[in-house]
Amino acid sequence: FGGGMMRQGWSIDNFEVGRALGKGKFGQVYLGREKKSRFVVALKVMFKEELKKNGVEHQLRREIEIQTHLRHPHIVRMYGVFHDATKVYLILEYAPRGELYRLLEQKGHFNDAETATYVTELASALIYCHERKIIHRDIKPENLLLGIYGELKIADFGWSVHSPNSRRATMCGTLDYLAPEMVENKPHDETIDIWCLGILVFELLTGKAPFHCTDAEGGQMETARRITHISYTCPPSMSEGAADLIRQLLVYLGSHRLPLKQVLAHPWIVANKQDRS
Ligand SMILES: COc1ccc(C(=O)Nc2ccccc2)cc1NC(=O)CCSCc1cnc2[nH]ccc2c1
């Protein structure tokens, strides 16, 4: 399946289609296996009608152009794309250990070693993207998958919004991960991903997003106010090193957020990250 990946002329007949892996707004993702090589993939099936109706064909074309050239151990590969009369199929990397979000729900929260290791993997993927002028903009547990060794993989969900049953009720588009510049509708750059990384560190360690407000606590308006006022507190259970890293990421001005290379060198990261063997 290797060299052939970019070979033209794949069709659904080259694949055995297995169970559904998840549901995106523009279509379903299925487990698939290429018949000759027996190589297992994830097949995202989207209806052309739906893409046209939502006017996203160009966005998809651009994304395919970018993603088929990305190669990084912590970014879900897009091996190729093919289509038939009614559908477009994305041939994506299969992440055997599933969604980080489910693991977080199961465990409640992660420890310093697990979190520092995920942060190291995510920061290296973001450095790779930023070097190519790609901003992810949507870093959150729902968009992160786990490879065979439990390693983190950014699964760029593109424009696909996921159905609520397999995701936190993000149908209302939870504000939890929005940076101040997004809340205030100001221009944003790649430092937006550094803000989201800060939110993620907090959520992985505590099981809660730092600015989250339930409807009783004032809901989305209150969440937005706390984001722009950087109003959060770290629980006493959180180590000083982690709190220090979060403090350097959740900074109002994007240019003052800790650069990703310095995240990798932060004492708490260096002291806690583990190698995956
Ligand atoms: C590189 O990835 C992607 C690239 C592009 C798009 C996309 O839809 N683009 C788009 C669509 C329409 C308009 C414009 C742009 C989506 C993804 N990624 C996913 O859909 C996430 C699941 S990756 C599959 C996968 C693997 N392994 C798993 N293990 C458990 C579940 C699971 C799920």
mmCIF file of C-alpha atoms and ligand atoms in Angstrom:
data_model
loop_
_atom_site.group_PDB
_atom_site.id
_atom_site.type_symbol
_atom_site.label_atom_id
_atom_site.label_comp_id
_atom_site.label_asym_id
_atom_site.label_seq_id
_atom_site.Cartn_x
_atom_site.Cartn_y
_atom_site.Cartn_z
ATOM 1 C CA PHE A 1 0.000 0.000 0.000
ATOM 2 C CA GLY A 2 3.045 2.175 0.587
ATOM 3 C CA GLY A 3 4.270 3.645 -2.689
ATOM 4 C CA GLY A 4 0.830 3.052 -4.141
ATOM 5 C CA MET A 5 -0.700 5.545 -1.710
ATOM 6 C CA MET A 6 -0.388 8.423 -4.060
ATOM 7 C CA ARG A 7 -1.079 6.143 -7.011
ATOM 8 C CA GLN A 8 -4.150 7.437 -8.782
ATOM 9 C CA GLY A 9 -7.290 5.411 -9.326
ATOM 10 C CA TRP A 10 -8.223 4.020 -5.924
ATOM 11 C CA SER A 11 -11.838 2.989 -5.701
ATOM 12 C CA ILE A 12 -14.029 1.664 -2.926
ATOM 13 C CA ASP A 13 -13.661 -1.786 -4.532
ATOM 14 C CA ASN A 14 -10.012 -1.800 -3.414
ATOM 15 C CA PHE A 15 -11.177 -1.781 0.216
ATOM 16 C CA GLU A 16 -13.081 -3.967 2.634
ATOM 17 C CA VAL A 17 -15.191 -1.634 4.785
ATOM 18 C CA GLY A 18 -15.575 -2.381 8.497
ATOM 19 C CA ARG A 19 -17.259 -0.783 11.514
ATOM 20 C CA ALA A 20 -18.080 2.904 11.805
ATOM 21 C CA LEU A 21 -15.344 4.769 13.742
ATOM 22 C CA GLY A 22 -17.108 8.067 14.172
ATOM 23 C CA LYS A 23 -19.525 10.469 12.630
ATOM 24 C CA GLY A 24 -18.513 13.772 11.086
ATOM 25 C CA LYS A 25 -20.831 16.529 9.929
ATOM 26 C CA PHE A 26 -20.018 15.821 6.305
ATOM 27 C CA GLY A 27 -20.009 12.057 6.570
ATOM 28 C CA GLN A 28 -19.099 8.884 8.398
ATOM 29 C CA VAL A 29 -15.629 7.476 9.113
ATOM 30 C CA TYR A 30 -15.236 3.692 8.729
ATOM 31 C CA LEU A 31 -12.493 1.204 9.427
ATOM 32 C CA GLY A 32 -11.182 0.019 6.046
ATOM 33 C CA ARG A 33 -8.623 -2.453 4.748
ATOM 34 C CA GLU A 34 -6.969 -2.308 1.331
ATOM 35 C CA LYS A 35 -7.543 -5.761 -0.123
ATOM 36 C CA LYS A 36 -4.116 -6.489 -1.715
ATOM 37 C CA SER A 37 -1.804 -5.149 0.998
ATOM 38 C CA ARG A 38 -4.285 -5.754 3.874
ATOM 39 C CA PHE A 39 -3.225 -2.282 5.083
ATOM 40 C CA VAL A 40 -5.761 -0.943 7.605
ATOM 41 C CA VAL A 41 -6.977 2.633 7.167
ATOM 42 C CA ALA A 42 -9.804 4.929 8.208
ATOM 43 C CA LEU A 43 -12.109 5.830 5.322
ATOM 44 C CA LYS A 44 -14.008 9.080 5.565
ATOM 45 C CA VAL A 45 -17.006 8.997 3.238
ATOM 46 C CA MET A 46 -18.639 12.304 2.311
ATOM 47 C CA PHE A 47 -21.537 13.012 -0.035
ATOM 48 C CA LYS A 48 -20.744 15.449 -2.857
ATOM 49 C CA GLU A 49 -24.269 16.862 -2.546
ATOM 50 C CA GLU A 50 -23.669 17.745 1.098
ATOM 51 C CA LEU A 51 -20.275 19.316 0.359
ATOM 52 C CA LYS A 52 -21.788 21.391 -2.428
ATOM 53 C CA LYS A 53 -24.725 22.461 -0.276
ATOM 54 C CA ASN A 54 -22.275 23.687 2.369
ATOM 55 C CA GLY A 55 -19.974 25.284 -0.191
ATOM 56 C CA VAL A 56 -16.893 23.541 1.211
ATOM 57 C CA GLU A 57 -15.486 21.880 -1.918
ATOM 58 C CA HIS A 58 -12.669 24.447 -2.189
ATOM 59 C CA GLN A 59 -11.802 24.186 1.488
ATOM 60 C CA LEU A 60 -11.637 20.406 1.076
ATOM 61 C CA ARG A 61 -9.473 20.645 -2.059
ATOM 62 C CA ARG A 62 -7.079 23.017 -0.265
ATOM 63 C CA GLU A 63 -6.962 20.782 2.775
ATOM 64 C CA ILE A 64 -6.268 17.682 0.635
ATOM 65 C CA GLU A 65 -3.408 19.549 -1.067
ATOM 66 C CA ILE A 66 -1.883 20.445 2.316
ATOM 67 C CA GLN A 67 -2.609 17.267 4.269
ATOM 68 C CA THR A 68 -1.370 14.758 1.679
ATOM 69 C CA HIS A 69 2.078 16.367 2.055
ATOM 70 C CA LEU A 70 2.182 16.397 5.859
ATOM 71 C CA ARG A 71 4.311 13.636 7.403
ATOM 72 C CA HIS A 72 4.695 13.676 11.183
ATOM 73 C CA PRO A 73 4.380 10.900 13.806
ATOM 74 C CA HIS A 74 1.888 12.992 15.803
ATOM 75 C CA ILE A 75 -0.330 14.097 12.923
ATOM 76 C CA VAL A 76 -2.948 11.734 11.443
ATOM 77 C CA ARG A 77 -1.860 11.002 7.861
ATOM 78 C CA MET A 78 -4.059 11.618 4.847
ATOM 79 C CA TYR A 79 -2.824 8.940 2.437
ATOM 80 C CA GLY A 80 -5.050 9.957 -0.478
ATOM 81 C CA VAL A 81 -8.492 10.667 -1.818
ATOM 82 C CA PHE A 82 -10.784 9.187 -4.461
ATOM 83 C CA HIS A 83 -14.385 9.718 -5.512
ATOM 84 C CA ASP A 84 -17.250 8.114 -7.389
ATOM 85 C CA ALA A 85 -20.460 9.568 -8.847
ATOM 86 C CA THR A 86 -21.923 10.645 -5.503
ATOM 87 C CA LYS A 87 -19.212 10.451 -2.835
ATOM 88 C CA VAL A 88 -15.705 11.648 -1.929
ATOM 89 C CA TYR A 89 -13.529 9.245 0.098
ATOM 90 C CA LEU A 90 -10.577 10.345 2.253
ATOM 91 C CA ILE A 91 -8.036 7.588 2.988
ATOM 92 C CA LEU A 92 -6.857 8.450 6.494
ATOM 93 C CA GLU A 93 -4.483 6.895 9.022
ATOM 94 C CA TYR A 94 -6.238 4.632 11.542
ATOM 95 C CA ALA A 95 -5.408 5.433 15.195
ATOM 96 C CA PRO A 96 -5.918 2.113 17.025
ATOM 97 C CA ARG A 97 -6.302 3.472 20.557
ATOM 98 C CA GLY A 98 -9.085 5.878 19.630
ATOM 99 C CA GLU A 99 -9.984 9.262 21.034
ATOM 100 C CA LEU A 100 -8.043 11.018 23.793
ATOM 101 C CA TYR A 101 -11.365 12.535 24.871
ATOM 102 C CA ARG A 102 -12.791 9.120 25.793
ATOM 103 C CA LEU A 103 -9.677 8.189 27.744
ATOM 104 C CA LEU A 104 -9.884 11.493 29.663
ATOM 105 C CA GLU A 105 -13.560 10.834 30.426
ATOM 106 C CA GLN A 106 -12.702 7.343 31.667
ATOM 107 C CA LYS A 107 -9.752 8.380 33.837
ATOM 108 C CA GLY A 108 -11.139 11.723 35.002
ATOM 109 C CA HIS A 109 -7.722 13.348 34.628
ATOM 110 C CA PHE A 110 -4.124 12.423 33.743
ATOM 111 C CA ASN A 111 -1.004 12.637 35.957
ATOM 112 C CA ASP A 112 2.031 14.870 35.372
ATOM 113 C CA ALA A 113 3.948 12.198 33.414
ATOM 114 C CA GLU A 114 1.055 11.375 31.061
ATOM 115 C CA THR A 115 0.207 15.054 30.510
ATOM 116 C CA ALA A 116 3.813 16.204 29.975
ATOM 117 C CA THR A 117 4.258 13.385 27.429
ATOM 118 C CA TYR A 118 1.101 14.365 25.499
ATOM 119 C CA VAL A 119 2.215 18.030 25.567
ATOM 120 C CA THR A 120 5.646 17.103 24.195
ATOM 121 C CA GLU A 121 4.047 15.143 21.326
ATOM 122 C CA LEU A 122 1.499 17.864 20.563
ATOM 123 C CA ALA A 123 4.041 20.714 20.742
ATOM 124 C CA SER A 124 6.348 18.896 18.293
ATOM 125 C CA ALA A 125 3.415 18.413 15.871
ATOM 126 C CA LEU A 126 2.470 22.102 16.170
ATOM 127 C CA ILE A 127 6.093 23.209 15.575
ATOM 128 C CA TYR A 128 6.007 21.101 12.394
ATOM 129 C CA CYS A 129 2.707 22.749 11.308
ATOM 130 C CA HIS A 130 3.806 26.305 12.179
ATOM 131 C CA GLU A 131 7.055 25.845 10.210
ATOM 132 C CA ARG A 132 4.725 25.215 7.227
ATOM 133 C CA LYS A 133 2.520 28.218 8.073
ATOM 134 C CA ILE A 134 -0.332 25.916 9.078
ATOM 135 C CA ILE A 135 -2.366 26.989 12.103
ATOM 136 C CA HIS A 136 -4.541 24.256 13.559
ATOM 137 C CA ARG A 137 -6.956 26.568 15.470
ATOM 138 C CA ASP A 138 -8.948 23.707 16.882
ATOM 139 C CA ILE A 139 -6.729 21.883 19.379
ATOM 140 C CA LYS A 140 -8.970 20.158 21.955
ATOM 141 C CA PRO A 141 -9.367 16.605 23.298
ATOM 142 C CA GLU A 142 -12.083 15.863 20.720
ATOM 143 C CA ASN A 143 -9.574 16.400 17.913
ATOM 144 C CA LEU A 144 -6.813 14.226 19.330
ATOM 145 C CA LEU A 145 -6.430 10.494 18.695
ATOM 146 C CA LEU A 146 -4.106 7.838 20.115
ATOM 147 C CA GLY A 147 -1.755 5.655 18.060
ATOM 148 C CA ILE A 148 -0.746 2.036 18.688
ATOM 149 C CA TYR A 149 1.658 3.034 21.508
ATOM 150 C CA GLY A 150 -0.857 5.424 23.050
ATOM 151 C CA GLU A 151 0.957 8.337 21.439
ATOM 152 C CA LEU A 152 -1.008 11.480 20.628
ATOM 153 C CA LYS A 153 -2.019 12.307 17.030
ATOM 154 C CA ILE A 154 -3.645 15.524 15.867
ATOM 155 C CA ALA A 155 -6.632 14.431 13.776
ATOM 156 C CA ASP A 156 -7.474 17.476 11.780
ATOM 157 C CA PHE A 157 -11.243 17.264 11.716
ATOM 158 C CA GLY A 158 -11.328 19.900 9.064
ATOM 159 C CA TRP A 159 -14.799 21.303 8.847
ATOM 160 C CA SER A 160 -16.438 18.153 10.075
ATOM 161 C CA VAL A 161 -18.373 18.917 13.233
ATOM 162 C CA HIS A 162 -18.929 15.750 15.242
ATOM 163 C CA SER A 163 -22.307 14.532 16.384
ATOM 164 C CA PRO A 164 -22.921 15.082 20.100
ATOM 165 C CA ASN A 165 -23.192 11.387 20.932
ATOM 166 C CA SER A 166 -19.551 10.741 20.355
ATOM 167 C CA ARG A 167 -18.376 14.145 21.546
ATOM 168 C CA ARG A 168 -18.905 16.586 24.383
ATOM 169 C CA ALA A 169 -21.999 18.671 23.510
ATOM 170 C CA THR A 170 -19.955 20.951 21.314
ATOM 171 C CA MET A 171 -22.996 21.497 19.114
ATOM 172 C CA CYS A 172 -23.314 24.945 20.644
ATOM 173 C CA GLY A 173 -19.603 25.252 19.856
ATOM 174 C CA THR A 174 -18.231 25.290 23.390
ATOM 175 C CA LEU A 175 -16.200 28.462 23.964
ATOM 176 C CA ASP A 176 -13.850 26.697 26.364
ATOM 177 C CA TYR A 177 -10.962 26.579 23.886
ATOM 178 C CA LEU A 178 -11.474 30.000 22.289
ATOM 179 C CA ALA A 179 -8.569 32.426 22.682
ATOM 180 C CA PRO A 180 -9.240 36.058 23.701
ATOM 181 C CA GLU A 181 -8.468 37.279 20.163
ATOM 182 C CA MET A 182 -11.159 34.929 18.824
ATOM 183 C CA VAL A 183 -13.716 35.960 21.472
ATOM 184 C CA GLU A 184 -12.983 39.619 20.600
ATOM 185 C CA ASN A 185 -12.974 38.877 16.871
ATOM 186 C CA LYS A 186 -9.457 40.244 16.443
ATOM 187 C CA PRO A 187 -6.882 38.970 13.907
ATOM 188 C CA HIS A 188 -5.157 35.795 15.036
ATOM 189 C CA ASP A 189 -1.914 34.006 14.170
ATOM 190 C CA GLU A 190 -0.246 30.711 15.047
ATOM 191 C CA THR A 191 0.036 31.759 18.702
ATOM 192 C CA ILE A 192 -3.646 30.820 18.933
ATOM 193 C CA ASP A 193 -2.487 27.181 19.047
ATOM 194 C CA ILE A 194 -0.271 28.018 22.052
ATOM 195 C CA TRP A 195 -3.307 29.369 23.927
ATOM 196 C CA CYS A 196 -5.238 26.137 23.148
ATOM 197 C CA LEU A 197 -2.264 24.106 24.345
ATOM 198 C CA GLY A 198 -2.530 25.949 27.677
ATOM 199 C CA ILE A 199 -6.239 25.115 27.935
ATOM 200 C CA LEU A 200 -5.453 21.490 27.103
ATOM 201 C CA VAL A 201 -2.734 21.168 29.788
ATOM 202 C CA PHE A 202 -5.177 22.451 32.396
ATOM 203 C CA GLU A 203 -7.984 20.142 31.206
ATOM 204 C CA LEU A 204 -5.797 17.007 31.007
ATOM 205 C CA LEU A 205 -4.525 17.572 34.575
ATOM 206 C CA THR A 206 -7.861 18.532 36.168
ATOM 207 C CA GLY A 207 -10.546 17.049 33.855
ATOM 208 C CA LYS A 208 -12.062 20.530 33.496
ATOM 209 C CA ALA A 209 -11.434 23.432 31.113
ATOM 210 C CA PRO A 210 -10.106 26.462 33.062
ATOM 211 C CA PHE A 211 -12.758 28.989 31.983
ATOM 212 C CA HIS A 212 -15.747 26.635 31.761
ATOM 213 C CA CYS A 213 -18.959 27.982 33.246
ATOM 214 C CA THR A 214 -22.102 25.886 33.575
ATOM 215 C CA ASP A 215 -25.388 27.560 32.647
ATOM 216 C CA ALA A 216 -25.982 28.088 36.366
ATOM 217 C CA GLU A 217 -22.651 29.930 36.623
ATOM 218 C CA GLY A 218 -23.537 32.308 33.823
ATOM 219 C CA GLY A 219 -23.009 30.073 30.790
ATOM 220 C CA GLN A 220 -21.217 31.181 27.641
ATOM 221 C CA MET A 221 -21.301 34.898 28.414
ATOM 222 C CA GLU A 222 -19.482 34.301 31.685
ATOM 223 C CA THR A 223 -17.043 31.910 29.970
ATOM 224 C CA ALA A 224 -16.236 34.596 27.376
ATOM 225 C CA ARG A 225 -15.696 37.202 30.133
ATOM 226 C CA ARG A 226 -13.372 34.906 32.076
ATOM 227 C CA ILE A 227 -11.376 34.174 28.891
ATOM 228 C CA THR A 228 -10.774 37.826 28.075
ATOM 229 C CA HIS A 229 -9.975 38.561 31.752
ATOM 230 C CA ILE A 230 -7.785 35.425 32.018
ATOM 231 C CA SER A 231 -9.732 34.619 35.144
ATOM 232 C CA TYR A 232 -8.972 31.032 36.255
ATOM 233 C CA THR A 233 -7.452 29.351 39.278
ATOM 234 C CA CYS A 234 -5.339 26.213 39.432
ATOM 235 C CA PRO A 235 -6.520 23.651 42.005
ATOM 236 C CA PRO A 236 -4.168 22.936 44.967
ATOM 237 C CA SER A 237 -3.742 19.399 43.524
ATOM 238 C CA MET A 238 -1.837 20.873 40.568
ATOM 239 C CA SER A 239 1.977 20.898 40.803
ATOM 240 C CA GLU A 240 3.710 24.300 40.847
ATOM 241 C CA GLY A 241 5.614 23.408 37.644
ATOM 242 C CA ALA A 242 2.413 22.705 35.713
ATOM 243 C CA ALA A 243 0.767 25.867 37.053
ATOM 244 C CA ASP A 244 3.834 27.837 35.926
ATOM 245 C CA LEU A 245 3.669 26.398 32.381
ATOM 246 C CA ILE A 246 -0.081 27.127 32.145
ATOM 247 C CA ARG A 247 0.533 30.669 33.407
ATOM 248 C CA GLN A 248 3.034 31.208 30.546
ATOM 249 C CA LEU A 249 0.614 29.839 27.918
ATOM 250 C CA LEU A 250 -2.667 31.500 28.982
ATOM 251 C CA VAL A 251 -1.439 35.035 28.290
ATOM 252 C CA TYR A 252 -3.754 37.636 26.735
ATOM 253 C CA LEU A 253 -1.262 38.865 24.085
ATOM 254 C CA GLY A 254 -0.381 36.098 21.609
ATOM 255 C CA SER A 255 3.154 37.455 21.179
ATOM 256 C CA HIS A 256 3.768 37.082 24.926
ATOM 257 C CA ARG A 257 2.800 33.371 25.063
ATOM 258 C CA LEU A 258 5.669 30.905 25.637
ATOM 259 C CA PRO A 259 6.998 29.831 22.193
ATOM 260 C CA LEU A 260 6.521 26.108 21.449
ATOM 261 C CA LYS A 261 10.256 25.345 21.462
ATOM 262 C CA GLN A 262 10.450 26.785 24.983
ATOM 263 C CA VAL A 263 7.444 24.681 25.997
ATOM 264 C CA LEU A 264 9.524 21.601 25.112
ATOM 265 C CA ALA A 265 12.339 22.945 27.341
ATOM 266 C CA HIS A 266 10.107 23.928 30.305
ATOM 267 C CA PRO A 267 11.465 22.372 33.551
ATOM 268 C CA TRP A 268 8.120 20.684 34.362
ATOM 269 C CA ILE A 269 7.995 19.122 30.869
ATOM 270 C CA VAL A 270 11.652 18.004 30.964
ATOM 271 C CA ALA A 271 11.180 16.548 34.476
ATOM 272 C CA ASN A 272 7.940 14.662 33.701
ATOM 273 C CA LYS A 273 7.817 13.603 30.039
ATOM 274 C CA GLN A 274 8.259 9.872 29.377
ATOM 275 C CA ASP A 275 9.540 7.995 26.346
ATOM 276 C CA ARG A 276 7.089 5.599 24.723
ATOM 277 C CA SER A 277 8.823 2.336 23.933
HETATM 278 C C1 LIG B 1 -6.232 14.064 8.491
HETATM 279 O O1 LIG B 1 -7.541 13.920 9.011
HETATM 280 C C2 LIG B 1 -8.559 14.596 8.394
HETATM 281 C C3 LIG B 1 -8.404 15.361 7.220
HETATM 282 C C4 LIG B 1 -9.516 15.994 6.657
HETATM 283 C C5 LIG B 1 -10.748 15.869 7.267
HETATM 284 C C6 LIG B 1 -11.958 16.511 6.697
HETATM 285 O O2 LIG B 1 -13.054 16.070 6.974
HETATM 286 N N1 LIG B 1 -11.744 17.601 5.916
HETATM 287 C C7 LIG B 1 -12.765 18.326 5.295
HETATM 288 C C8 LIG B 1 -14.044 17.790 5.037
HETATM 289 C C9 LIG B 1 -15.002 18.555 4.395
HETATM 290 C C10 LIG B 1 -14.710 19.868 4.017
HETATM 291 C C11 LIG B 1 -13.451 20.393 4.286
HETATM 292 C C12 LIG B 1 -12.480 19.620 4.915
HETATM 293 C C13 LIG B 1 -10.918 15.121 8.424
HETATM 294 C C14 LIG B 1 -9.813 14.479 8.986
HETATM 295 N N2 LIG B 1 -9.861 13.764 10.192
HETATM 296 C C15 LIG B 1 -11.001 13.257 10.734
HETATM 297 O O3 LIG B 1 -12.071 13.189 10.210
HETATM 298 C C16 LIG B 1 -10.831 12.762 12.152
HETATM 299 C C17 LIG B 1 -10.844 11.312 12.237
HETATM 300 S S1 LIG B 1 -9.377 10.678 11.518
HETATM 301 C C18 LIG B 1 -9.974 9.060 11.187
HETATM 302 C C19 LIG B 1 -9.882 8.179 12.397
HETATM 303 C C20 LIG B 1 -8.724 7.427 12.587
HETATM 304 N N3 LIG B 1 -8.580 6.613 13.615
HETATM 305 C C21 LIG B 1 -9.577 6.513 14.515
HETATM 306 N N4 LIG B 1 -9.659 5.751 15.670
HETATM 307 C C22 LIG B 1 -10.875 5.984 16.258
HETATM 308 C C23 LIG B 1 -11.586 6.909 15.505
HETATM 309 C C24 LIG B 1 -10.767 7.250 14.392
HETATM 310 C C25 LIG B 1 -10.930 8.103 13.308
#
